[in-house]
Amino acid sequence: QLQLVESGGGLVQPGGSLRLSCVPSGFTLDDFAIGWFRQAPGKEREGVACITKDGGIIDYADIVKGRFTISRDNAKNTAFLEMTRLKPEDTAVYYCLAGQVCGLRAEYDYWGQGTQVTVSS
């Protein structure tokens, strides 16, 4: 179901940073694990990061490890993806997903429309 809204994407120079936000429509995020996925033109959707309901377990894809940070503020009912040292290869539409488990290949119950991240000089 399309019940999440991502924001924070845009155009950024290589080496720059962006913070993506994810807010739900009609439910509270603390009942769900959160995943961030992305899809670039001509490529399969790939899992970037995920976080469990209480933030106790966090997984990152190797391609973003050390550069991206996933977090959540359940009191504010918001999830985040902090992206640093961005590369042109990070250019993609980024999606927030909510589901029962944290997994980079897991199925999720809710998703958003995506936010475009473009890394270019």
PDB file of C-alpha atoms in Angstrom:
ATOM      1  CA  GLN A   1       0.000   0.000   0.000  1.00  0.00           C
ATOM      2  CA  LEU A   2       1.159   3.496  -0.830  1.00  0.00           C
ATOM      3  CA  GLN A   3       1.025   4.967   2.647  1.00  0.00           C
ATOM      4  CA  LEU A   4       4.452   6.466   3.169  1.00  0.00           C
ATOM      5  CA  VAL A   5       5.809   9.805   2.026  1.00  0.00           C
ATOM      6  CA  GLU A   6       9.491  10.332   1.334  1.00  0.00           C
ATOM      7  CA  SER A   7      11.116  13.725   1.131  1.00  0.00           C
ATOM      8  CA  GLY A   8      14.548  15.292   1.073  1.00  0.00           C
ATOM      9  CA  GLY A   9      15.775  14.231  -2.324  1.00  0.00           C
ATOM     10  CA  GLY A  10      17.274  16.580  -4.822  1.00  0.00           C
ATOM     11  CA  LEU A  11      20.383  17.478  -6.740  1.00  0.00           C
ATOM     12  CA  VAL A  12      23.667  17.315  -4.877  1.00  0.00           C
ATOM     13  CA  GLN A  13      27.319  17.436  -5.875  1.00  0.00           C
ATOM     14  CA  PRO A  14      29.556  14.394  -5.503  1.00  0.00           C
ATOM     15  CA  GLY A  15      30.834  14.211  -1.963  1.00  0.00           C
ATOM     16  CA  GLY A  16      27.809  16.030  -0.647  1.00  0.00           C
ATOM     17  CA  SER A  17      25.118  14.933   1.764  1.00  0.00           C
ATOM     18  CA  LEU A  18      21.370  14.597   1.895  1.00  0.00           C
ATOM     19  CA  ARG A  19      18.948  13.479   4.546  1.00  0.00           C
ATOM     20  CA  LEU A  20      15.835  11.690   3.438  1.00  0.00           C
ATOM     21  CA  SER A  21      12.763  11.561   5.632  1.00  0.00           C
ATOM     22  CA  CYS A  22       9.877   9.113   5.695  1.00  0.00           C
ATOM     23  CA  VAL A  23       6.531   9.744   7.329  1.00  0.00           C
ATOM     24  CA  PRO A  24       3.483   7.486   7.378  1.00  0.00           C
ATOM     25  CA  SER A  25      -0.057   8.258   6.425  1.00  0.00           C
ATOM     26  CA  GLY A  26      -2.578   6.753   8.790  1.00  0.00           C
ATOM     27  CA  PHE A  27      -0.418   4.604  11.056  1.00  0.00           C
ATOM     28  CA  THR A  28       2.452   4.739  13.503  1.00  0.00           C
ATOM     29  CA  LEU A  29       5.907   3.646  12.465  1.00  0.00           C
ATOM     30  CA  ASP A  30       6.828   2.130  15.806  1.00  0.00           C
ATOM     31  CA  ASP A  31       4.851  -0.969  14.857  1.00  0.00           C
ATOM     32  CA  PHE A  32       7.091  -1.615  11.848  1.00  0.00           C
ATOM     33  CA  ALA A  33      10.581  -2.201  10.678  1.00  0.00           C
ATOM     34  CA  ILE A  34      11.746   0.345   8.107  1.00  0.00           C
ATOM     35  CA  GLY A  35      13.682  -0.275   4.944  1.00  0.00           C
ATOM     36  CA  TRP A  36      15.181   2.101   2.428  1.00  0.00           C
ATOM     37  CA  PHE A  37      15.478   0.848  -1.122  1.00  0.00           C
ATOM     38  CA  ARG A  38      16.522   2.531  -4.313  1.00  0.00           C
ATOM     39  CA  GLN A  39      16.118   1.999  -8.006  1.00  0.00           C
ATOM     40  CA  ALA A  40      18.268   3.514 -10.721  1.00  0.00           C
ATOM     41  CA  PRO A  41      17.283   3.590 -14.387  1.00  0.00           C
ATOM     42  CA  GLY A  42      17.761   0.211 -15.987  1.00  0.00           C
ATOM     43  CA  LYS A  43      18.601  -1.501 -12.708  1.00  0.00           C
ATOM     44  CA  GLU A  44      16.793  -3.715 -10.259  1.00  0.00           C
ATOM     45  CA  ARG A  45      15.547  -2.284  -7.023  1.00  0.00           C
ATOM     46  CA  GLU A  46      18.147  -2.750  -4.333  1.00  0.00           C
ATOM     47  CA  GLY A  47      17.937  -2.665  -0.592  1.00  0.00           C
ATOM     48  CA  VAL A  48      20.035   0.070   0.966  1.00  0.00           C
ATOM     49  CA  ALA A  49      19.389  -0.150   4.688  1.00  0.00           C
ATOM     50  CA  CYS A  50      16.848  -1.317   7.211  1.00  0.00           C
ATOM     51  CA  ILE A  51      16.149  -0.877  10.882  1.00  0.00           C
ATOM     52  CA  THR A  52      14.032  -2.847  13.317  1.00  0.00           C
ATOM     53  CA  LYS A  53      11.073  -1.487  15.224  1.00  0.00           C
ATOM     54  CA  ASP A  54      13.126  -0.418  18.211  1.00  0.00           C
ATOM     55  CA  GLY A  55      16.286   0.382  16.300  1.00  0.00           C
ATOM     56  CA  GLY A  56      18.139  -2.532  17.834  1.00  0.00           C
ATOM     57  CA  ILE A  57      19.205  -4.106  14.559  1.00  0.00           C
ATOM     58  CA  ILE A  58      20.437  -2.208  11.528  1.00  0.00           C
ATOM     59  CA  ASP A  59      21.620  -3.614   8.229  1.00  0.00           C
ATOM     60  CA  TYR A  60      23.326  -1.854   5.333  1.00  0.00           C
ATOM     61  CA  ALA A  61      24.126  -2.883   1.831  1.00  0.00           C
ATOM     62  CA  ASP A  62      27.859  -3.143   1.268  1.00  0.00           C
ATOM     63  CA  ILE A  63      27.715  -0.506  -1.436  1.00  0.00           C
ATOM     64  CA  VAL A  64      26.589   2.157   1.033  1.00  0.00           C
ATOM     65  CA  LYS A  65      28.167   0.937   4.253  1.00  0.00           C
ATOM     66  CA  GLY A  66      30.136   3.653   5.968  1.00  0.00           C
ATOM     67  CA  ARG A  67      28.428   6.407   4.015  1.00  0.00           C
ATOM     68  CA  PHE A  68      24.737   6.045   4.799  1.00  0.00           C
ATOM     69  CA  THR A  69      23.038   6.000   8.170  1.00  0.00           C
ATOM     70  CA  ILE A  70      19.493   4.847   8.802  1.00  0.00           C
ATOM     71  CA  SER A  71      17.676   6.027  11.896  1.00  0.00           C
ATOM     72  CA  ARG A  72      14.238   6.520  13.283  1.00  0.00           C
ATOM     73  CA  ASP A  73      12.549   8.774  15.775  1.00  0.00           C
ATOM     74  CA  ASN A  74       9.465   6.925  16.878  1.00  0.00           C
ATOM     75  CA  ALA A  75       8.360   9.816  19.067  1.00  0.00           C
ATOM     76  CA  LYS A  76       8.159  11.932  15.923  1.00  0.00           C
ATOM     77  CA  ASN A  77       6.862   9.039  13.839  1.00  0.00           C
ATOM     78  CA  THR A  78       9.602   9.586  11.291  1.00  0.00           C
ATOM     79  CA  ALA A  79      12.384   7.552   9.735  1.00  0.00           C
ATOM     80  CA  PHE A  80      15.527   8.930   8.124  1.00  0.00           C
ATOM     81  CA  LEU A  81      18.291   8.028   5.763  1.00  0.00           C
ATOM     82  CA  GLU A  82      21.360  10.206   6.125  1.00  0.00           C
ATOM     83  CA  MET A  83      23.534   9.985   3.042  1.00  0.00           C
ATOM     84  CA  THR A  84      27.073  11.310   3.007  1.00  0.00           C
ATOM     85  CA  ARG A  85      29.972  11.221   0.587  1.00  0.00           C
ATOM     86  CA  LEU A  86      27.491  10.796  -2.197  1.00  0.00           C
ATOM     87  CA  LYS A  87      28.633   9.428  -5.516  1.00  0.00           C
ATOM     88  CA  PRO A  88      27.087   9.672  -8.967  1.00  0.00           C
ATOM     89  CA  GLU A  89      26.383   5.948  -8.682  1.00  0.00           C
ATOM     90  CA  ASP A  90      23.990   6.750  -5.834  1.00  0.00           C
ATOM     91  CA  THR A  91      21.659   8.484  -8.256  1.00  0.00           C
ATOM     92  CA  ALA A  92      18.296   6.755  -8.008  1.00  0.00           C
ATOM     93  CA  VAL A  93      14.767   7.037  -6.776  1.00  0.00           C
ATOM     94  CA  TYR A  94      14.803   6.223  -3.076  1.00  0.00           C
ATOM     95  CA  TYR A  95      11.865   4.481  -1.458  1.00  0.00           C
ATOM     96  CA  CYS A  96      10.879   4.070   2.145  1.00  0.00           C
ATOM     97  CA  LEU A  97       9.145   0.848   3.148  1.00  0.00           C
ATOM     98  CA  ALA A  98       7.533  -0.428   6.332  1.00  0.00           C
ATOM     99  CA  GLY A  99       6.997  -4.055   7.231  1.00  0.00           C
ATOM    100  CA  GLN A 100       7.271  -6.831   9.765  1.00  0.00           C
ATOM    101  CA  VAL A 101      10.983  -7.520   9.513  1.00  0.00           C
ATOM    102  CA  CYS A 102      14.194  -5.687   8.777  1.00  0.00           C
ATOM    103  CA  GLY A 103      15.721  -7.153   5.657  1.00  0.00           C
ATOM    104  CA  LEU A 104      17.429  -5.903   2.533  1.00  0.00           C
ATOM    105  CA  ARG A 105      15.537  -8.518   0.542  1.00  0.00           C
ATOM    106  CA  ALA A 106      12.462  -8.714   2.705  1.00  0.00           C
ATOM    107  CA  GLU A 107       8.905  -8.025   1.703  1.00  0.00           C
ATOM    108  CA  TYR A 108       7.304  -4.930   3.113  1.00  0.00           C
ATOM    109  CA  ASP A 109       3.696  -3.962   3.654  1.00  0.00           C
ATOM    110  CA  TYR A 110       3.768  -0.256   2.903  1.00  0.00           C
ATOM    111  CA  TRP A 111       5.761   1.958   0.600  1.00  0.00           C
ATOM    112  CA  GLY A 112       6.003   5.480  -0.669  1.00  0.00           C
ATOM    113  CA  GLN A 113       6.131   7.215  -4.026  1.00  0.00           C
ATOM    114  CA  GLY A 114       9.874   7.682  -3.830  1.00  0.00           C
ATOM    115  CA  THR A 115      12.116  10.714  -3.859  1.00  0.00           C
ATOM    116  CA  GLN A 116      14.670  11.416  -6.564  1.00  0.00           C
ATOM    117  CA  VAL A 117      18.309  11.729  -5.586  1.00  0.00           C
ATOM    118  CA  THR A 118      20.644  12.981  -8.283  1.00  0.00           C
ATOM    119  CA  VAL A 119      24.373  13.214  -7.647  1.00  0.00           C
ATOM    120  CA  SER A 120      26.132  15.230 -10.294  1.00  0.00           C
ATOM    121  CA  SER A 121      28.830  17.837 -10.615  1.00  0.00           C
TER     122      SER A 121
END
